[in-house]
Short mmCIF file of C-alpha atoms in Angstrom, two decimals:
data_model
loop_
_atom_site.label_atom_id
_atom_site.label_comp_id
_atom_site.label_asym_id
_atom_site.label_seq_id
_atom_site.Cartn_x
_atom_site.Cartn_y
_atom_site.Cartn_z
CA MET A 1 101.80 22.54 -9.69
CA SER A 2 105.32 23.86 -9.70
CA THR A 3 106.67 25.81 -6.57
CA GLY A 4 106.48 29.25 -8.54
CA LEU A 5 102.96 29.14 -9.41
CA ARG A 6 102.13 28.18 -5.94
CA SER A 7 104.13 31.17 -4.42
CA ILE A 8 102.25 33.51 -7.03
CA LEU A 9 98.83 32.15 -6.00
CA SER A 10 99.91 32.55 -2.46
CA VAL A 11 100.83 36.21 -2.88
CA LEU A 12 97.75 37.03 -4.83
CA PHE A 13 95.91 35.23 -2.04
CA LEU A 14 97.19 37.52 0.39
CA LEU A 15 96.81 40.59 -1.52
CA PHE A 16 93.07 39.80 -2.11
CA MET A 17 92.52 39.20 1.60
CA GLY A 18 94.47 42.47 2.20
CA LEU A 19 92.26 44.48 -0.32
CA LEU A 20 89.27 42.94 1.15
CA PHE A 21 90.15 44.14 4.81
CA LEU A 22 91.63 47.28 4.02
CA LEU A 23 89.66 48.44 1.22
CA PRO A 24 86.38 46.49 1.72
CA ARG A 25 83.86 48.59 -0.37
CA GLN A 26 86.27 49.02 -3.33
CA SER A 27 87.06 45.07 -3.39
CA GLN A 28 83.22 44.60 -3.40
CA ASP A 29 82.99 46.48 -6.43
CA VAL A 30 85.42 44.62 -8.05
CA LEU A 31 84.31 41.39 -7.01
CA THR A 32 80.48 42.27 -8.33
CA TRP A 33 82.08 43.45 -11.83
CA PHE A 34 83.79 39.88 -12.15
CA GLY A 35 81.28 37.88 -10.45
CA ASN A 36 77.93 39.36 -12.61
CA PRO A 37 78.98 37.31 -15.87
CA LEU A 38 79.72 34.30 -13.74
CA SER A 39 76.20 34.59 -11.87
CA SER A 40 74.71 34.84 -15.30
CA VAL A 41 76.32 31.32 -16.26
CA LEU A 42 75.31 29.81 -13.04
CA GLU A 43 71.64 31.18 -13.43
CA ILE A 44 70.85 28.87 -16.07
CA PRO A 45 71.69 25.61 -14.39
CA LEU A 46 70.18 26.76 -11.12
CA THR A 47 67.26 27.85 -12.86
CA PHE A 48 67.09 24.63 -14.27
CA VAL A 49 67.44 22.58 -11.30
CA ALA A 50 65.30 24.95 -9.31
CA SER A 51 62.47 24.35 -11.70
CA VAL A 52 63.06 20.44 -11.79
CA GLN A 53 62.91 20.54 -8.06
CA GLN A 54 59.81 22.67 -8.06
CA LYS A 55 58.32 20.40 -10.35
CA VAL A 56 59.25 17.27 -8.42
CA GLU A 57 58.08 19.04 -5.19
CA GLU A 58 54.96 19.85 -6.89
CA THR A 59 54.46 16.24 -8.18
CA LEU A 60 55.07 14.93 -4.87
CA ASP A 61 52.79 17.49 -3.34
CA HIS A 62 50.37 16.90 -5.90
CA TYR A 63 50.60 13.09 -5.27
CA ILE A 64 50.37 13.44 -1.56
CA THR A 65 47.31 15.81 -2.01
CA LEU A 66 45.90 13.17 -4.41
CA GLN A 67 46.42 10.54 -1.77
CA HIS A 68 44.49 12.70 0.60
CA ALA A 69 42.02 13.60 -1.90
CA ALA A 70 41.36 10.05 -2.95
CA GLU A 71 40.94 9.10 0.52
CA GLU A 72 38.80 12.04 1.39
CA ASN A 73 36.85 11.13 -2.17
CA GLN A 74 36.20 7.67 -0.78
CA LEU A 75 35.07 8.94 2.62
CA LEU A 76 32.83 11.33 0.81
CA THR A 77 31.39 9.03 -1.48
CA GLN A 78 30.66 6.76 1.56
CA GLU A 79 29.08 9.34 3.23
CA ILE A 80 26.72 10.52 0.38
CA ALA A 81 25.96 6.69 -0.05
CA ARG A 82 25.12 6.76 3.52
CA LEU A 83 23.24 10.03 3.47
CA GLN A 84 21.42 8.68 0.29
CA GLY A 85 20.54 5.74 2.04
CA GLU A 86 19.10 7.81 4.89
CA ILE A 87 17.32 9.87 2.64
CA ASN A 88 15.57 7.28 1.10
CA HIS A 89 14.63 5.63 4.38
CA LEU A 90 13.51 8.93 5.54
CA LYS A 91 11.41 9.33 2.35
CA GLU A 92 9.83 5.72 2.74
CA GLN A 93 9.07 6.55 6.43
CA ALA A 94 7.43 9.81 5.40
CA ILE A 95 5.40 8.06 2.84
CA ILE A 96 4.43 5.40 5.18
CA SER A 97 4.04 7.65 7.76
CA GLU A 98 1.85 9.84 5.29
CA GLU A 99 -0.15 6.57 4.43
CA PHE A 100 -0.84 5.52 7.81
CA GLU A 101 -1.64 8.98 8.95
CA GLN A 102 -4.34 9.06 6.35
CA LEU A 103 -5.57 5.83 7.55
CA ALA A 104 -5.46 6.96 11.34
CA THR A 105 -7.39 10.38 10.11
CA TYR A 106 -10.05 7.93 8.45
CA GLN A 107 -10.12 5.98 11.57
CA ARG A 108 -10.91 8.99 13.80
CA LEU A 109 -13.52 10.37 11.49
CA THR A 110 -15.43 7.26 10.62
CA PRO A 111 -18.21 5.97 12.63
CA MET A 112 -16.95 2.59 12.42
CA LYS A 113 -14.99 0.95 14.95
CA THR A 114 -11.92 -0.21 13.49
CA VAL A 115 -8.50 -1.67 14.37
CA ALA A 116 -5.62 -0.56 12.22
CA ALA A 117 -3.24 -3.25 10.96
CA ARG A 118 -0.19 -3.57 8.89
CA ILE A 119 0.27 -6.00 6.26
CA ILE A 120 2.99 -8.49 6.96
CA GLY A 121 2.84 -11.11 4.59
CA ARG A 122 1.15 -11.93 0.97
CA ASN A 123 0.22 -14.73 -0.96
CA VAL A 124 1.34 -17.56 1.31
CA SER A 125 -0.85 -19.87 -0.27
CA ASN A 126 -0.59 -19.86 -4.13
CA TRP A 127 -4.47 -20.51 -4.47
CA TYR A 128 -5.64 -17.68 -2.78
CA ARG A 129 -5.06 -13.66 -3.00
CA ALA A 130 -4.45 -12.97 0.52
CA VAL A 131 -2.59 -10.83 2.66
CA VAL A 132 -1.56 -11.68 6.56
CA ILE A 133 -2.04 -8.64 8.93
CA ASP A 134 -0.33 -8.11 12.23
CA LYS A 135 -3.55 -8.00 14.40
CA GLY A 136 -5.40 -11.17 15.43
CA GLN A 137 -7.78 -12.57 18.02
CA HIS A 138 -6.15 -10.70 21.02
CA ASP A 139 -6.88 -7.37 19.21
CA GLY A 140 -10.42 -8.19 18.78
CA ILE A 141 -10.17 -9.36 15.21
CA ALA A 142 -12.90 -12.03 14.24
CA GLN A 143 -13.52 -14.12 11.31
CA GLU A 144 -15.66 -12.63 8.35
CA MET A 145 -14.96 -9.01 9.56
CA GLY A 146 -14.71 -6.50 6.80
CA VAL A 147 -11.64 -4.79 5.77
CA ILE A 148 -11.19 -1.49 4.37
CA THR A 149 -8.88 1.32 3.74
CA GLU A 150 -9.74 5.15 3.56
CA ALA A 151 -10.11 4.51 -0.15
CA GLY A 152 -12.65 1.71 -0.01
CA VAL A 153 -13.15 -2.06 0.49
CA VAL A 154 -10.33 -4.56 0.69
CA GLY A 155 -11.59 -7.69 1.58
CA ARG A 156 -12.78 -9.96 4.45
CA VAL A 157 -10.93 -11.64 7.32
CA ILE A 158 -11.04 -15.29 6.93
CA ARG A 159 -8.65 -16.81 9.48
CA VAL A 160 -7.76 -15.46 12.84
CA ASN A 161 -4.65 -16.50 14.73
CA PRO A 162 -3.99 -15.12 18.01
CA ARG A 163 -1.59 -12.55 16.85
CA THR A 164 -1.99 -12.58 13.16
CA ALA A 165 -4.90 -12.85 10.92
CA VAL A 166 -5.60 -13.58 7.08
CA VAL A 167 -7.45 -11.21 4.76
CA LEU A 168 -8.91 -12.59 1.72
CA LEU A 169 -8.86 -9.95 -0.79
CA LEU A 170 -11.71 -8.77 -2.88
CA THR A 171 -10.06 -10.06 -6.20
CA ASP A 172 -10.28 -13.63 -4.79
CA PRO A 173 -13.08 -15.87 -6.18
CA ASN A 174 -14.04 -16.85 -2.85
CA VAL A 175 -15.12 -13.44 -1.38
CA ALA A 176 -18.27 -12.07 -2.14
CA VAL A 177 -19.95 -8.64 -1.10
CA THR A 178 -23.08 -7.30 -1.83
CA GLY A 179 -22.79 -3.90 -3.74
CA MET A 180 -24.71 -1.54 -5.43
CA ILE A 181 -24.47 0.99 -8.53
CA GLN A 182 -24.54 4.26 -6.54
CA LYS A 183 -26.57 6.07 -9.29
CA SER A 184 -29.13 3.91 -10.11
CA ARG A 185 -29.20 2.14 -6.58
CA ASP A 186 -29.32 -1.40 -8.30
CA GLU A 187 -27.73 -4.25 -6.17
CA GLY A 188 -25.70 -7.09 -7.12
CA ILE A 189 -23.32 -9.28 -5.85
CA ILE A 190 -19.27 -8.20 -6.23
CA GLN A 191 -17.12 -11.29 -6.39
CA GLY A 192 -13.45 -11.99 -7.52
CA THR A 193 -12.28 -14.01 -10.57
CA PRO A 194 -9.86 -16.26 -11.42
CA GLN A 195 -8.05 -13.79 -13.45
CA GLY A 196 -7.81 -11.49 -10.51
CA THR A 197 -10.28 -9.06 -11.35
CA ILE A 198 -13.68 -7.79 -9.75
CA GLN A 199 -17.06 -8.59 -11.30
CA MET A 200 -20.46 -7.54 -10.23
CA LYS A 201 -23.14 -10.32 -10.98
CA TYR A 202 -26.85 -10.14 -10.89
CA LEU A 203 -27.53 -6.86 -11.67
CA PRO A 204 -31.28 -6.40 -12.82
CA PRO A 205 -31.62 -6.92 -16.70
CA LEU A 206 -33.31 -3.34 -16.98
CA SER A 207 -30.69 -1.54 -14.79
CA PRO A 208 -29.49 1.59 -16.49
CA VAL A 209 -25.98 0.82 -15.45
CA GLU A 210 -23.23 2.60 -17.47
CA VAL A 211 -19.40 2.40 -17.84
CA GLY A 212 -17.84 4.87 -15.08
CA ASP A 213 -20.88 4.22 -12.51
CA GLN A 214 -19.54 4.11 -9.06
CA VAL A 215 -20.28 0.82 -7.14
CA VAL A 216 -20.51 1.01 -3.27
CA THR A 217 -21.51 -1.59 -0.71
CA SER A 218 -25.11 -2.07 -0.10
CA GLY A 219 -24.84 -3.08 3.45
CA LEU A 220 -26.94 -6.22 3.06
CA ALA A 221 -24.38 -8.79 4.06
CA GLY A 222 -23.76 -7.38 7.63
CA ASP A 223 -19.91 -7.17 7.36
CA PHE A 224 -19.71 -3.80 5.65
CA PRO A 225 -21.95 -0.76 6.42
CA ARG A 226 -23.65 0.85 3.47
CA GLY A 227 -21.74 3.13 1.14
CA LEU A 228 -18.26 2.00 1.25
CA HIS A 229 -16.60 2.53 -2.14
CA ILE A 230 -15.80 -0.42 -4.24
CA GLY A 231 -14.76 0.73 -7.53
CA GLN A 232 -15.99 1.85 -10.92
CA ILE A 233 -17.59 -0.13 -13.67
CA GLN A 234 -15.28 -0.80 -16.35
CA THR A 235 -17.28 -3.01 -18.76
CA ILE A 236 -21.12 -4.33 -19.08
CA THR A 237 -21.75 -7.71 -20.40
CA LYS A 238 -25.34 -9.22 -21.29
CA ALA A 239 -26.07 -12.01 -23.67
CA ASP A 240 -29.43 -12.11 -25.20
CA THR A 241 -30.13 -15.44 -23.21
CA ASP A 242 -28.71 -13.89 -19.78
CA LEU A 243 -31.40 -13.22 -17.06
CA PHE A 244 -28.94 -10.93 -15.51
CA GLN A 245 -26.47 -8.13 -16.64
CA ALA A 246 -22.72 -8.24 -15.52
CA ALA A 247 -20.29 -5.81 -15.02
CA GLU A 248 -16.29 -5.89 -14.57
CA ILE A 249 -15.25 -3.35 -12.08
CA THR A 250 -12.03 -1.37 -11.63
CA PRO A 251 -11.12 -1.51 -7.89
CA ILE A 252 -10.53 1.70 -5.89
CA VAL A 253 -8.06 0.17 -4.02
CA ASP A 254 -4.69 -0.70 -5.38
CA PHE A 255 -4.26 -4.40 -3.91
CA ALA A 256 -0.70 -4.67 -4.85
CA LYS A 257 0.80 -1.66 -3.06
CA LEU A 258 -1.60 -2.13 0.35
CA GLU A 259 0.37 -1.55 3.52
CA GLY A 260 -2.16 -0.70 6.07
CA ILE A 261 -5.64 -1.53 6.58
CA LEU A 262 -8.57 -1.10 8.74
CA VAL A 263 -10.73 -3.99 10.10
CA ILE A 264 -14.19 -3.25 10.81
CA THR A 265 -14.90 -4.57 14.15
CA SER A 266 -18.57 -3.02 14.68
CA PHE A 267 -20.51 -0.46 12.91
CA GLN A 268 -24.04 1.26 12.92
CA GLU A 269 -25.93 1.43 9.62
CA SER A 270 -25.61 4.94 8.04
CA ILE A 271 -29.48 4.70 7.08
CA PRO A 272 -31.00 7.19 9.85
CA VAL A 273 -32.74 5.07 12.67
CA ASP A 274 -35.02 7.90 13.86
CA LEU A 275 -37.27 8.13 11.19
CA PRO A 276 -40.16 10.62 11.23
CA ASP A 277 -43.15 9.48 13.06
CA PRO A 278 -45.93 8.27 10.75
CA LEU A 279 -48.71 10.46 10.09
CA PRO A 280 -51.63 9.96 12.60
CA PRO A 281 -54.58 8.02 11.33
CA PRO A 282 -57.45 9.97 10.13
CA ALA A 283 -60.00 10.89 12.58
CA SER A 284 -63.29 9.04 12.07
CA MET B 1 16.52 -32.11 17.78
CA THR B 2 16.13 -32.92 14.34
CA ILE B 3 12.18 -31.93 14.52
CA LEU B 4 13.37 -28.53 15.99
CA ILE B 5 15.89 -27.98 12.97
CA TYR B 6 12.74 -28.91 10.71
CA LEU B 7 10.89 -26.67 12.55
CA LEU B 8 13.45 -23.53 12.37
CA ILE B 9 13.88 -24.55 8.40
CA SER B 10 10.25 -24.61 8.00
CA LEU B 11 9.56 -21.53 9.84
CA ALA B 12 12.16 -19.64 7.85
CA VAL B 13 10.70 -20.91 4.47
CA VAL B 14 7.12 -20.13 5.43
CA ILE B 15 8.33 -16.60 6.16
CA LEU B 16 10.16 -16.47 2.76
CA GLN B 17 6.97 -17.54 1.22
CA GLY B 18 4.98 -14.89 2.83
CA THR B 19 7.26 -11.90 2.20
CA ALA B 20 9.32 -12.81 -0.88
CA SER B 21 7.17 -14.73 -3.08
CA THR B 22 5.74 -11.84 -4.62
CA ALA B 23 9.37 -10.57 -5.37
CA TRP B 24 10.00 -13.76 -7.02
CA ALA B 25 6.89 -13.86 -8.96
CA ILE B 26 7.22 -13.87 -12.73
CA HIS B 27 4.11 -12.71 -14.53
CA GLU B 28 1.98 -13.31 -11.56
CA VAL B 29 3.57 -17.13 -11.41
CA HIS B 30 4.51 -17.45 -7.66
CA PRO B 31 7.03 -20.15 -6.68
CA ASP B 32 5.97 -22.50 -3.98
CA PHE B 33 8.99 -22.58 -1.52
CA CYS B 34 7.24 -24.92 0.94
CA LEU B 35 6.79 -27.25 -1.85
CA ILE B 36 10.29 -27.18 -3.22
CA LEU B 37 11.90 -27.56 0.51
CA ALA B 38 9.45 -30.75 1.10
CA CYS B 39 10.41 -32.31 -2.58
CA VAL B 40 14.18 -31.63 -2.06
CA MET B 41 14.00 -33.06 1.30
CA GLY B 42 12.38 -36.16 -0.06
CA PHE B 43 14.78 -36.33 -2.90
CA LEU B 44 17.84 -36.06 -0.99
CA PHE B 45 17.23 -37.44 2.20
CA GLY B 46 14.49 -39.93 1.58
CA GLU B 47 10.72 -40.43 2.05
CA TYR B 48 10.66 -40.24 5.95
CA LYS B 49 12.57 -36.94 6.15
CA GLY B 50 10.73 -35.46 3.01
CA LEU B 51 7.41 -36.39 4.88
CA ALA B 52 8.49 -35.04 8.29
CA MET B 53 9.56 -31.72 6.49
CA GLY B 54 6.49 -31.53 4.40
CA LEU B 55 4.05 -32.10 7.17
CA ILE B 56 5.76 -29.21 9.28
CA VAL B 57 6.08 -26.75 6.57
CA GLY B 58 2.77 -27.52 5.23
CA LEU B 59 1.28 -26.79 8.69
CA LEU B 60 3.03 -23.55 9.11
CA GLN B 61 1.82 -22.43 5.68
CA ASP B 62 -1.86 -23.59 6.54
CA PHE B 63 -1.96 -21.34 9.66
CA LEU B 64 -1.15 -18.22 7.08
CA SER B 65 -3.39 -19.27 4.38
CA PRO B 66 -7.18 -18.77 3.80
CA GLY B 67 -7.75 -22.50 3.14
CA GLY B 68 -8.84 -25.26 5.69
CA LEU B 69 -6.09 -26.31 8.26
CA GLY B 70 -4.30 -29.39 7.23
CA ILE B 71 -4.60 -28.99 3.32
CA ASN B 72 -1.31 -27.89 2.75
CA MET B 73 0.16 -30.03 5.37
CA VAL B 74 -1.07 -33.23 3.61
CA LEU B 75 -0.04 -32.19 0.26
CA LYS B 76 3.25 -30.99 1.16
CA GLY B 77 3.81 -33.99 3.26
CA LEU B 78 2.76 -36.30 0.61
CA SER B 79 4.66 -34.26 -1.84
CA GLY B 80 7.93 -35.04 0.47
CA ALA B 81 7.17 -38.63 0.86
CA LEU B 82 6.82 -39.17 -2.93
CA GLY B 83 9.91 -37.39 -3.70
CA GLY B 84 11.95 -40.02 -1.52
CA VAL B 85 9.84 -42.77 -2.91
CA VAL B 86 10.86 -41.61 -6.74
CA THR B 87 14.21 -41.36 -5.86
CA HIS B 88 14.60 -44.89 -4.16
CA THR B 89 12.82 -46.14 -7.47
CA VAL B 90 15.28 -44.53 -9.83
CA SER B 91 18.10 -45.20 -7.43
CA THR B 92 20.30 -42.17 -8.17
CA VAL B 93 19.42 -38.68 -7.89
CA THR B 94 20.17 -36.62 -11.12
CA GLY B 95 19.49 -33.02 -12.08
CA PRO B 96 16.71 -34.10 -14.72
CA ALA B 97 15.06 -36.50 -11.96
CA ILE B 98 14.84 -33.77 -9.57
CA PHE B 99 13.29 -31.76 -12.33
CA ALA B 100 10.97 -34.40 -13.52
CA GLY B 101 10.13 -35.34 -10.34
CA THR B 102 9.25 -31.73 -8.85
CA TRP B 103 7.25 -30.88 -11.88
CA VAL B 104 5.17 -33.94 -11.64
CA LEU B 105 4.77 -33.62 -7.68
CA SER B 106 4.30 -29.71 -8.06
CA LEU B 107 1.56 -30.10 -10.84
CA GLY B 108 -0.38 -32.95 -9.00
CA SER B 109 -0.05 -30.93 -5.54
CA GLU B 110 -1.29 -27.66 -7.17
CA LEU B 111 -4.15 -29.27 -9.12
CA ALA B 112 -5.42 -30.89 -5.85
CA SER B 113 -4.99 -27.64 -4.19
CA LEU B 114 -7.05 -26.15 -6.92
CA ILE B 115 -9.93 -28.42 -6.57
CA ILE B 116 -9.95 -27.91 -2.94
CA ALA B 117 -10.28 -24.11 -3.34
CA PHE B 118 -12.42 -24.00 -6.12
CA PRO B 119 -14.40 -27.28 -6.05
CA ASP B 120 -16.99 -25.69 -8.70
CA VAL B 121 -14.50 -24.33 -11.17
CA ASN B 122 -15.83 -24.46 -14.74
CA ALA B 123 -13.93 -25.58 -17.61
CA THR B 124 -13.17 -22.42 -19.00
CA ASN B 125 -11.44 -21.12 -15.82
CA PHE B 126 -9.71 -24.57 -15.24
CA ALA B 127 -8.18 -24.37 -18.87
CA TYR B 128 -7.11 -20.57 -17.69
CA THR B 129 -5.77 -21.51 -14.39
CA LEU B 130 -3.79 -24.57 -15.97
CA THR B 131 -2.00 -22.61 -18.73
CA THR B 132 -1.53 -19.45 -16.80
CA SER B 133 -0.64 -20.77 -13.42
CA LEU B 134 -0.55 -24.40 -12.76
CA LEU B 135 1.76 -25.34 -15.69
CA PRO B 136 4.32 -22.41 -15.41
CA GLN B 137 4.36 -22.59 -11.65
CA SER B 138 5.27 -26.45 -11.80
CA VAL B 139 8.26 -25.55 -14.22
CA TYR B 140 9.22 -22.54 -11.76
CA ASN B 141 9.21 -24.80 -8.93
CA SER B 142 11.16 -27.59 -10.67
CA LEU B 143 13.68 -24.91 -11.61
CA LEU B 144 14.28 -23.64 -8.11
CA ALA B 145 14.37 -27.30 -6.81
CA LEU B 146 17.04 -28.08 -9.20
CA ALA B 147 18.88 -25.04 -8.20
CA CYS B 148 18.62 -25.72 -4.61
CA PHE B 149 19.82 -29.56 -5.83
CA TRP B 150 22.74 -28.24 -7.52
CA ILE B 151 23.67 -26.01 -4.31
CA ILE B 152 23.43 -28.76 -2.15
CA ARG B 153 25.18 -31.31 -4.02
CA LYS B 154 28.20 -28.75 -4.46
CA CYS B 155 28.22 -28.61 -0.61
CA HIS B 156 27.54 -31.95 0.07
CA PRO B 157 28.84 -34.28 -3.10
CA GLN B 158 27.67 -37.49 -1.19
CA LYS B 159 23.88 -36.38 -1.16
CA SER B 160 23.83 -37.30 -5.11
CA GLN B 161 23.07 -40.72 -4.04
CA LEU B 162 20.53 -42.11 -1.70
CA GLU B 163 20.83 -45.19 0.16
CA PRO B 164 19.13 -48.37 -1.33
CA TRP B 165 15.78 -49.83 0.14
CA SER B 166 17.42 -52.39 1.91
CA ARG B 167 19.19 -50.09 4.41
CA HIS B 168 15.85 -48.52 5.52
#
């Protein structure tokens, strides 16, 4: 830059400084008049940079928020899973409680003396349809005791250990219970089959048994009182050469879903003991 | 100490049998974990260990079974011992040998159990049980024994070969 130009610039600067201090308002107007177009020119890159900056900030914020959200999401997912598990657990508890409540209510109402037990094992041996219960000799359980639920007959205690017992289910061929058709009062033997079903054998040939008839215990064998529900007749078979009728029974108890049972420790027959006095002999 | 370990393993397997065999059942065919344990012990560790394990697991199973005490004990003990004898006879334990051996032992053991449980079983029921339960169960047991053998061999490759008779 030449010395002359430097001098001109210095003078202009001093003049501008002088004007700014001596005539501040007027100088502001002049500056505004000059500055407006310049500011308009500057606005474009500024807006662009600002928008980019905003975008970057937004992206960063979003990313950070997402990071938090992802963590939060994971935590919430875990929380939901935990709560879901808790709900299922509580539902399960409620169902079990309900089942055991029904059993307990039945236990309170029934005149039989029973011991409530929980099923802790199934089919330990493959050739028997049996369950293991958590009550044994110490709880007053003995062999041959009848086992029921509030629905009906389950089976019979076959082995007793000090703290556990094995119950043979009614579907096992080794279990036999005396039963009768509730409507016609015809008696027969209820026994399991190798196929896992229950059949009623030795029904009188002239018994008017029909499909759908209810079958109950007859109370003759001594391990079950009279009148406990066993199931209902599903099919009746009698060949011409057979001496007796036989019937297949649909059990009232769902053996696959058993969780709690009652072991009958003692009972009184439901048949009234105090029968009316016989008529006095006619006076001679 | 060995007996204690056998006892603990047997206890675990009997509990598994009592609680999980229903869950493992396929079309009402339940696996017999106790028999599998006895057989695998016999096949992999020899007839004496198979016999010991079979006796213990069988006795524990008897306590929780409706049948007479000692039936499972004898059958499982025999299965374990025979497993060891078979292995010594064929000299090398292979997958097919385990499968075939367990199948035969399972079938024999279950047949004996069936006859003890139902001495007066008629031909119709026997045929029904044989086809719906005995044969499928023995195959199922064999497959599980094979799986156990495979797992053990992966963990202990030296267990695929038993010592010859002379070393016992």
